[in-house]
PDB file of C-alpha atoms in Angstrom:
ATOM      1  CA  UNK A  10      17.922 122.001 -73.984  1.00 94.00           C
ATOM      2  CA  UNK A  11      17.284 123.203 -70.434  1.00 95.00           C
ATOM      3  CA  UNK A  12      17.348 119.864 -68.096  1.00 97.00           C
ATOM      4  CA  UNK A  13      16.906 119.936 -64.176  1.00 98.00           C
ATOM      5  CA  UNK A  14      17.241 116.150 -62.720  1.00 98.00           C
ATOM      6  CA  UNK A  15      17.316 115.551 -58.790  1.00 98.00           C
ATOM      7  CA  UNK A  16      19.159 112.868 -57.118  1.00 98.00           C
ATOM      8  CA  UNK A  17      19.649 111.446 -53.731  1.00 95.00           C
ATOM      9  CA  UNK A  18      19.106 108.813 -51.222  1.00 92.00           C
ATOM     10  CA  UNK A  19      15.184 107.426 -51.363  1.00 90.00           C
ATOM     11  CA  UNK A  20      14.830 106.517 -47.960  1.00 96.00           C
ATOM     12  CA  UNK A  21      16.211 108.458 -44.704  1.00 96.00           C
ATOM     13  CA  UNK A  22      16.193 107.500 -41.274  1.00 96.00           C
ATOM     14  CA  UNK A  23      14.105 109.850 -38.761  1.00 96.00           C
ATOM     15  CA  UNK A  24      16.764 112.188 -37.137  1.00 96.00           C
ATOM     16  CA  UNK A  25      19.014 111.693 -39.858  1.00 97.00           C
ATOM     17  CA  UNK A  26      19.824 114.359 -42.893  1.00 97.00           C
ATOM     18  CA  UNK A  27      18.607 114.584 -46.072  1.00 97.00           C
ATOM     19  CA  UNK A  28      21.051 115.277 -48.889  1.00 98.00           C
ATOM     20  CA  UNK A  29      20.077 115.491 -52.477  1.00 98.00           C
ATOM     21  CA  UNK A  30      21.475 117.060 -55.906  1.00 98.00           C
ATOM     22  CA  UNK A  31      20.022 118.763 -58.669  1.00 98.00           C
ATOM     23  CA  UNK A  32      21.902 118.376 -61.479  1.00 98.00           C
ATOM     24  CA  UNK A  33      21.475 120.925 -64.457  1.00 98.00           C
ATOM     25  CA  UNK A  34      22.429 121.106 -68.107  1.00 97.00           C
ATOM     26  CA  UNK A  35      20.937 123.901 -70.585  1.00 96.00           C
ATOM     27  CA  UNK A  36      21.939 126.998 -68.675  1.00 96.00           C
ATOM     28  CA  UNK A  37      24.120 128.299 -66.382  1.00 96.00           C
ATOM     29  CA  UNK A  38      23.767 128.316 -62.556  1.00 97.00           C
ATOM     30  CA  UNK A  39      25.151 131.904 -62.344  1.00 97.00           C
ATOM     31  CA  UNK A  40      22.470 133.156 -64.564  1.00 96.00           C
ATOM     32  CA  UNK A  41      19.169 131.664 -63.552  1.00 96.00           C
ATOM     33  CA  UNK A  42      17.948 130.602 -60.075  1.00 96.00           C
ATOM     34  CA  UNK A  43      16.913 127.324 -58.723  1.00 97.00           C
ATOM     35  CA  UNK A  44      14.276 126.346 -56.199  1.00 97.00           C
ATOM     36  CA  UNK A  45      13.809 123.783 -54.735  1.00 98.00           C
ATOM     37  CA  UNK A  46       9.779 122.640 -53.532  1.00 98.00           C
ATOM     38  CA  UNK A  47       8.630 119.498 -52.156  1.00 98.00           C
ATOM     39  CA  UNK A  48       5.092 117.769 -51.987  1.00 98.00           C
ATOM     40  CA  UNK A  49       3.783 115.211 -49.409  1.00 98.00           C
ATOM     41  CA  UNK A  50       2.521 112.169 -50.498  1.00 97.00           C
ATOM     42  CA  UNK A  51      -1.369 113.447 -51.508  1.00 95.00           C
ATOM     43  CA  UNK A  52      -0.733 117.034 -50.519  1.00 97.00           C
ATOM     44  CA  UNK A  53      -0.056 120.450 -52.159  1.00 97.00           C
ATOM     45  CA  UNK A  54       3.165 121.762 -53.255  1.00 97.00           C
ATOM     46  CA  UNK A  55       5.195 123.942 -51.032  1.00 97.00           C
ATOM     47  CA  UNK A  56       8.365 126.508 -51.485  1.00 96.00           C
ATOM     48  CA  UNK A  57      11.202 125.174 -49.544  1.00 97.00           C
ATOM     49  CA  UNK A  58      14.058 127.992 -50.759  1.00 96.00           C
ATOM     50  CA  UNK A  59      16.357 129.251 -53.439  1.00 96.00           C
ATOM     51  CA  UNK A  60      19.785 129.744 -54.405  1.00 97.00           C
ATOM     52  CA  UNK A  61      19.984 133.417 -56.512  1.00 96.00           C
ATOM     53  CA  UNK A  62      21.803 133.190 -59.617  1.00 96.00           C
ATOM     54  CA  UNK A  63      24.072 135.410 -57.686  1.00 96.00           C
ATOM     55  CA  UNK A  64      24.454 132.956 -54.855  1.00 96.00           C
ATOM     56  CA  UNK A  65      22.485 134.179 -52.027  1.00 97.00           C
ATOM     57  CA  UNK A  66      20.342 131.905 -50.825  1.00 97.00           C
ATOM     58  CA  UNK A  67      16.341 132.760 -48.872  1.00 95.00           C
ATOM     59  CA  UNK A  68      14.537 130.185 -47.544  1.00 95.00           C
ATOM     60  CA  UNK A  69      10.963 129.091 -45.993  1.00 94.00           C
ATOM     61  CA  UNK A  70      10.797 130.569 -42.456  1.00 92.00           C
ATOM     62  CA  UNK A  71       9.213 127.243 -41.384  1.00 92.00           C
ATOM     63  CA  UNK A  72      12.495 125.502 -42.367  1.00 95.00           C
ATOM     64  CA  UNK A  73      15.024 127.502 -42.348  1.00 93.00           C
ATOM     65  CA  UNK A  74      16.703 126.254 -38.858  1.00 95.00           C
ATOM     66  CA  UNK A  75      16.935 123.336 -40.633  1.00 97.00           C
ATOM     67  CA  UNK A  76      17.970 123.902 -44.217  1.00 98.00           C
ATOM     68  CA  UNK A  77      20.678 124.472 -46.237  1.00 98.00           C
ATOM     69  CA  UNK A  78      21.133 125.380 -50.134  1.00 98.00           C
ATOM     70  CA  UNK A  79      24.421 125.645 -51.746  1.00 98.00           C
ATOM     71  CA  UNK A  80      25.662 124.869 -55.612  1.00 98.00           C
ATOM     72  CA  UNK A  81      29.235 124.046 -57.278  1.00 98.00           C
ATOM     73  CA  UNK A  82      28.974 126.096 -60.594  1.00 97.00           C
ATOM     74  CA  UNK A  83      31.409 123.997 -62.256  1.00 97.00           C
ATOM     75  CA  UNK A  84      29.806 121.138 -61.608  1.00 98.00           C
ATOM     76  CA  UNK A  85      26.377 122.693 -62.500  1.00 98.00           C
ATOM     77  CA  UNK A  86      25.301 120.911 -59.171  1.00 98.00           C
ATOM     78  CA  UNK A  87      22.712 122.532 -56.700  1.00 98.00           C
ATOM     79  CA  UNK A  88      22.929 120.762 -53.166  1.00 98.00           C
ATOM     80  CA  UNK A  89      19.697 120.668 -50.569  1.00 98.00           C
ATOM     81  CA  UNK A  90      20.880 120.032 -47.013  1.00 98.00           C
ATOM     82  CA  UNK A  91      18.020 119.013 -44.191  1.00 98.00           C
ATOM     83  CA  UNK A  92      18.690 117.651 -40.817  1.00 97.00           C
ATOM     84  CA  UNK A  93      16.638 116.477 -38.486  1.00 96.00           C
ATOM     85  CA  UNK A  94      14.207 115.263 -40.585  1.00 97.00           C
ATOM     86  CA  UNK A  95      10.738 113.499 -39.211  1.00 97.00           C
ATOM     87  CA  UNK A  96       8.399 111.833 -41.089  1.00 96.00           C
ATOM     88  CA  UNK A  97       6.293 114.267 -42.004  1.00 97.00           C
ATOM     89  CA  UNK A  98       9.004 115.334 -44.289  1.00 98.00           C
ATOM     90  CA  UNK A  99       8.539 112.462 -46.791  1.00 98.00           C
ATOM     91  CA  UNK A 100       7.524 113.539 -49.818  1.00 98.00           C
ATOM     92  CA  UNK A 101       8.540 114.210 -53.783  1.00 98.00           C
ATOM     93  CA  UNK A 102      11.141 116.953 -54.007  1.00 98.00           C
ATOM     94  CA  UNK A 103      11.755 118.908 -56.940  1.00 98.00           C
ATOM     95  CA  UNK A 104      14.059 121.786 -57.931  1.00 98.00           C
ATOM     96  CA  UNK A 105      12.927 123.817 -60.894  1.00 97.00           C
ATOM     97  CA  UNK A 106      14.350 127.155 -62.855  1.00 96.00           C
ATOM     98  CA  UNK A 107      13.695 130.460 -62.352  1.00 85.00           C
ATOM     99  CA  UNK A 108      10.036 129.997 -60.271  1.00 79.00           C
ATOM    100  CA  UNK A 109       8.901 126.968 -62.122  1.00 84.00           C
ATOM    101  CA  UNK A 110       9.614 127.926 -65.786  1.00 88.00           C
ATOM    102  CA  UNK A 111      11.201 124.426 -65.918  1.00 96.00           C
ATOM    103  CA  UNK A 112      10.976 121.654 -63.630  1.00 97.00           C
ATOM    104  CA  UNK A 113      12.935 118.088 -62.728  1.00 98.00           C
ATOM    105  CA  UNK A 114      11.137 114.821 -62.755  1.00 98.00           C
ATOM    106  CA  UNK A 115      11.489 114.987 -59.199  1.00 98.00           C
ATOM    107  CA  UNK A 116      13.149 112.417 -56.228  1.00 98.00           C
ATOM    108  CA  UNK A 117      11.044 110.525 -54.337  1.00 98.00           C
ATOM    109  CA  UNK A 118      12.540 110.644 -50.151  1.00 98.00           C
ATOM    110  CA  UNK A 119      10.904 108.612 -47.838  1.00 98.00           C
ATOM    111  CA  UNK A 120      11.701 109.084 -43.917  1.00 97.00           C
ATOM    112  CA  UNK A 121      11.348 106.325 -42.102  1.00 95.00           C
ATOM    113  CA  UNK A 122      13.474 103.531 -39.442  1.00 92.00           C
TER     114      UNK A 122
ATOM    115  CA  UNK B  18       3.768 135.132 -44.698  1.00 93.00           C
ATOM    116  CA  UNK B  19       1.682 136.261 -47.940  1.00 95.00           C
ATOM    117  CA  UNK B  20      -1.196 133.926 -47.777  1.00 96.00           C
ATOM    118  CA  UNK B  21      -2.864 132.657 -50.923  1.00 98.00           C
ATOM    119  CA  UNK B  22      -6.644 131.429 -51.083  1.00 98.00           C
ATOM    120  CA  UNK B  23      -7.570 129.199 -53.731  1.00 98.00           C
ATOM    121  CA  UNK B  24     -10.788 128.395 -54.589  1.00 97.00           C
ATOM    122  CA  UNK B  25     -12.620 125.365 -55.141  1.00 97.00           C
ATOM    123  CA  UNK B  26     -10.460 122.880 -53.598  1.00 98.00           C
ATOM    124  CA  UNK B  27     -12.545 120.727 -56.182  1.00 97.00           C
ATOM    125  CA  UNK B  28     -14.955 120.572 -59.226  1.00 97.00           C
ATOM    126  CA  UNK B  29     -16.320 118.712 -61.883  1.00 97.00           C
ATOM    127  CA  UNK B  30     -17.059 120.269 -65.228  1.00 97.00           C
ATOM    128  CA  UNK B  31     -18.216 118.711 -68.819  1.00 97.00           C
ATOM    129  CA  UNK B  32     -16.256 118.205 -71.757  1.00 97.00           C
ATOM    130  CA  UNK B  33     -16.585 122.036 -73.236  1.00 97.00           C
ATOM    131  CA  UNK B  34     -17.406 123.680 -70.420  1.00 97.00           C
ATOM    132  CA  UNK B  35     -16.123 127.540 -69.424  1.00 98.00           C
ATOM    133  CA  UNK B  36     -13.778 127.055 -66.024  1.00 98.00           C
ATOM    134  CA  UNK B  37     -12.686 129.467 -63.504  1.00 98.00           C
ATOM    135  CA  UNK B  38      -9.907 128.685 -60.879  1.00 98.00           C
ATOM    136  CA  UNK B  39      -9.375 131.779 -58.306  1.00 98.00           C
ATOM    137  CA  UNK B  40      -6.850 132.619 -55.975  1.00 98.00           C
ATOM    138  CA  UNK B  41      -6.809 135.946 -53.332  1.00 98.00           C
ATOM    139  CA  UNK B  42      -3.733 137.272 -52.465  1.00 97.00           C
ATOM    140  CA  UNK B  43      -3.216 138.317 -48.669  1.00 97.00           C
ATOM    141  CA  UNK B  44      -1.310 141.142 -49.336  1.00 96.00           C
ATOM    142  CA  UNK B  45      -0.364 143.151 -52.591  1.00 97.00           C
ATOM    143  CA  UNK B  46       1.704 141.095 -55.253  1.00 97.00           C
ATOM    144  CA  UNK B  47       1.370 143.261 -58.280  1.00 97.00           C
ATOM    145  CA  UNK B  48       1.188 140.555 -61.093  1.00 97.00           C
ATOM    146  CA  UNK B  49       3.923 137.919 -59.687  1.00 97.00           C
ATOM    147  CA  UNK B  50       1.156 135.115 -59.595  1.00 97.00           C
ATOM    148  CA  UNK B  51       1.938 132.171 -61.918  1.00 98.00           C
ATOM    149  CA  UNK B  52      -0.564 129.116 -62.705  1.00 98.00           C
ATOM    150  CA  UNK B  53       0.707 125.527 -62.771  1.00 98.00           C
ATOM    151  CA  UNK B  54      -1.173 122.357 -63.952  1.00 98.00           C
ATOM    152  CA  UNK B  55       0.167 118.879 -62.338  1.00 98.00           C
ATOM    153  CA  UNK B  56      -1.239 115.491 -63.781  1.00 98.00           C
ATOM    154  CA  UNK B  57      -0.801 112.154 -61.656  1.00 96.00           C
ATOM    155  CA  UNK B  58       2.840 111.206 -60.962  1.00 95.00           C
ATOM    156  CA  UNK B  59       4.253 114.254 -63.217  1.00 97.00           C
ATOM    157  CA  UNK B  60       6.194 117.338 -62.147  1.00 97.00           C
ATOM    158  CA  UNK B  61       4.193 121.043 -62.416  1.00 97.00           C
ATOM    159  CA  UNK B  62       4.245 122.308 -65.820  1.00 97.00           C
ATOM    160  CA  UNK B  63       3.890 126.354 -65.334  1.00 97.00           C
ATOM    161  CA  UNK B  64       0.780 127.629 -67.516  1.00 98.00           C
ATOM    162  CA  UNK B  65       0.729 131.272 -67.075  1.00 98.00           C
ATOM    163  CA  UNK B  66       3.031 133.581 -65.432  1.00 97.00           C
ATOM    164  CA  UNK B  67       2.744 137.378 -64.698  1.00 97.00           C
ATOM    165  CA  UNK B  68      -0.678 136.757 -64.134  1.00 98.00           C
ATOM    166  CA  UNK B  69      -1.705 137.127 -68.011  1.00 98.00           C
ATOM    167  CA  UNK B  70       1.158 135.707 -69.960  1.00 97.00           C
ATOM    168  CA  UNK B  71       0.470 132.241 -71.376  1.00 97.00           C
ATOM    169  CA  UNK B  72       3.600 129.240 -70.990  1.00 96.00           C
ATOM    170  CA  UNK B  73       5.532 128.928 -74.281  1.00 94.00           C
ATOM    171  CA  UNK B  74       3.632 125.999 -75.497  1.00 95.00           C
ATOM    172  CA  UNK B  75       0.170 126.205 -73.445  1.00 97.00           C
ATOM    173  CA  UNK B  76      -3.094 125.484 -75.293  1.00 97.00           C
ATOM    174  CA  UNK B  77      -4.698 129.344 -75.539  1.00 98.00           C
ATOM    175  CA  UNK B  78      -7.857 128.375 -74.270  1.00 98.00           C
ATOM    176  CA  UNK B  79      -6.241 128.939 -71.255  1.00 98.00           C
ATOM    177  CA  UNK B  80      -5.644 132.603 -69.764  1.00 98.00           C
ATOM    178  CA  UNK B  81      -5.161 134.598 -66.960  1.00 98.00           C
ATOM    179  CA  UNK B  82      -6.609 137.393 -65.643  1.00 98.00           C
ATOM    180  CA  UNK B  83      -6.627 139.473 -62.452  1.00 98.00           C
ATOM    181  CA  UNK B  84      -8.901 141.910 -60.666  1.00 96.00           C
ATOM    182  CA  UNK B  85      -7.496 143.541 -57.229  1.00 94.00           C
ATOM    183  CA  UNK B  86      -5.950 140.990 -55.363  1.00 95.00           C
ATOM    184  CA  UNK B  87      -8.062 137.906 -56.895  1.00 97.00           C
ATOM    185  CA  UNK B  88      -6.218 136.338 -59.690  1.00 98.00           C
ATOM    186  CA  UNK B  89      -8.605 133.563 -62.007  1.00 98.00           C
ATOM    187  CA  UNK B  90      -7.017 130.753 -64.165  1.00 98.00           C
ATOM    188  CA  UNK B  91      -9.704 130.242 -66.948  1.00 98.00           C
ATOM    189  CA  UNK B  92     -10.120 126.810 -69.789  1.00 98.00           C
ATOM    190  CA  UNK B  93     -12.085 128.302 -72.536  1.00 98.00           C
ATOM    191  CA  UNK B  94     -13.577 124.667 -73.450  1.00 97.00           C
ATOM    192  CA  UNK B  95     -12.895 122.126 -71.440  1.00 98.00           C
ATOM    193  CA  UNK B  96     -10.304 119.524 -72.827  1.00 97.00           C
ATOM    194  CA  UNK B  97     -10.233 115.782 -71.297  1.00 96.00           C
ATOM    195  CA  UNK B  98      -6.053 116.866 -71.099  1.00 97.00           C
ATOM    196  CA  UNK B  99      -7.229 119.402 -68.653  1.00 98.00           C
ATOM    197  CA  UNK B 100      -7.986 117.433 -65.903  1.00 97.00           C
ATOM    198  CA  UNK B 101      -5.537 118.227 -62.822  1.00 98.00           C
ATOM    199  CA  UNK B 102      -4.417 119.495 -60.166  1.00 98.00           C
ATOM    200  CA  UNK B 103      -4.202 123.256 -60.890  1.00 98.00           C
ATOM    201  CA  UNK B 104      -2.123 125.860 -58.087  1.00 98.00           C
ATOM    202  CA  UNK B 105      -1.406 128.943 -58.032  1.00 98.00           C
ATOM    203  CA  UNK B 106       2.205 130.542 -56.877  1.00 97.00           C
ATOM    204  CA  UNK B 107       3.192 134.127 -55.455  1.00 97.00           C
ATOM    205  CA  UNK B 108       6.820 135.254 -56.714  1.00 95.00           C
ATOM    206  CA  UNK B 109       6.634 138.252 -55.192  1.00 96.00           C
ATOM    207  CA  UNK B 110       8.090 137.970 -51.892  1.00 93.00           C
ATOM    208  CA  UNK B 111      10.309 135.319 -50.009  1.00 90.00           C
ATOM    209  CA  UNK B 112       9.210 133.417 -48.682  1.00 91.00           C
ATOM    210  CA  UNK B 113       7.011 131.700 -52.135  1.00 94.00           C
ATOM    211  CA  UNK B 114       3.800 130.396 -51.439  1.00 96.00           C
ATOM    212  CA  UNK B 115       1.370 128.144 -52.972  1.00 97.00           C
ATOM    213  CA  UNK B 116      -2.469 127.662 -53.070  1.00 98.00           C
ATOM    214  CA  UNK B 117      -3.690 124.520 -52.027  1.00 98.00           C
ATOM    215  CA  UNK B 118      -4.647 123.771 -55.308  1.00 98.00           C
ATOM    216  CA  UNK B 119      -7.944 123.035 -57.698  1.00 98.00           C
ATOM    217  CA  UNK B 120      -8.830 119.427 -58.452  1.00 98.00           C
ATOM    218  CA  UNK B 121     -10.217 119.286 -61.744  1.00 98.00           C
ATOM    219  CA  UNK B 122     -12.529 116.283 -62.772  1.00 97.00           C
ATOM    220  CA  UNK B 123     -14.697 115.333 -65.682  1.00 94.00           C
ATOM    221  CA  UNK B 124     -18.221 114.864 -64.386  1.00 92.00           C
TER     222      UNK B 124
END
């Protein structure tokens, strides 16, 4: 069945980058595309960016200086880069198929010294 | 930046009760609006998509509907399951946005 499950460090220091991993099984990463969207503690959901099934890549204009989403196929891995990072960037981040049509459980990142 | 409105940011509704969620487009997105439900400390589970087509494995007293560039989310009857956070995504144009999203509470 169709699994997406994030990974990655939980807490980040302010300056610092942000690396996580979303791991897939189910499908193939050449044939479907993964987003990735994060949500502040409390807050609303927002679109961070994509990696095509192709393997372009498009990305919030509000983050895009500092973002970066790339995948190893034969890994079924999809990797979210983000330096710089402040504390307003804490928050749950999720990747999910295809604009939400399946979703991982999410990885909690907290920024903070 | 295609804006979305959502509207109520919150209400309360009875056990049975008819419920309308809206969201207004900024610009045209044809039918690439898709409804998602999230429940304390779970992911988004995706309830309709296209505007009108129900989530393999969504309850049909929920639908979808659209009229110009104002989309509705609708609960037949009112479930106690059905209380959540409800938003509402354009997948029309990069980059995605989201409403703000619907708090739904049992009054």
């Amino acid at each position: 069945q169709v699994q997406l499950k994030e990974s990655g460090p939980g807490l980040v220091q302010p300056s610092q980058t942000l690396s996580l991993t979303c791991t897939v099984s189910g499908f193939s990463l050449t044939s479907y595309n993964v987003h990735w969207v994060r949500q502040p503690p409390g807050k609303g959901l927002e679109w961070m960016g994509v990696i095509w099934s192709g393997g372009n890549t498009d990305y919030n204009s509000a983050l895009k200086p500092r973002l970066s989403i790339s995948r190893d196929t034969s890994k079924s891995q999809v990797f979210l880069t983000m330096n710089s990072l402040q504390t307003e960037d804490t928050g749950i981040y999720y990747c999910n198929r295809n604009s939400g049509s399946y979703w991982g459980q999410g990885v909690m990142v907290t920024v903070s010294s | 930046d295609i804006q979305m409105t959502q509207s109520p940011s919150s209400m309360s509704a009875s056990l049975g009760d008819r419920v309308t969620i809206t969201c207004r487009a900024s610009q045209d997105i044809g039918n690439y609006l898709s409804w998602f439900q999230q429940k304390p400390g779970k992911s988004p589970r995706r309830m309709i998509y296209g505007a009108t087509n129900l989530a393999a494995g969504v309850p049909s007293r929920f639908s979808g509907s659209r009229s110009g560039s104002d989309y509705s989310l609708t609960i037949s009857s009112l479930e106690s399951e059905d209380m959540a956070i409800y938003y509402c995504l354009q997948s029309i144009q990069y980059p995605y946005t989201f409403g703000a999203g619907t708090k739904l509470e049992l009054k």
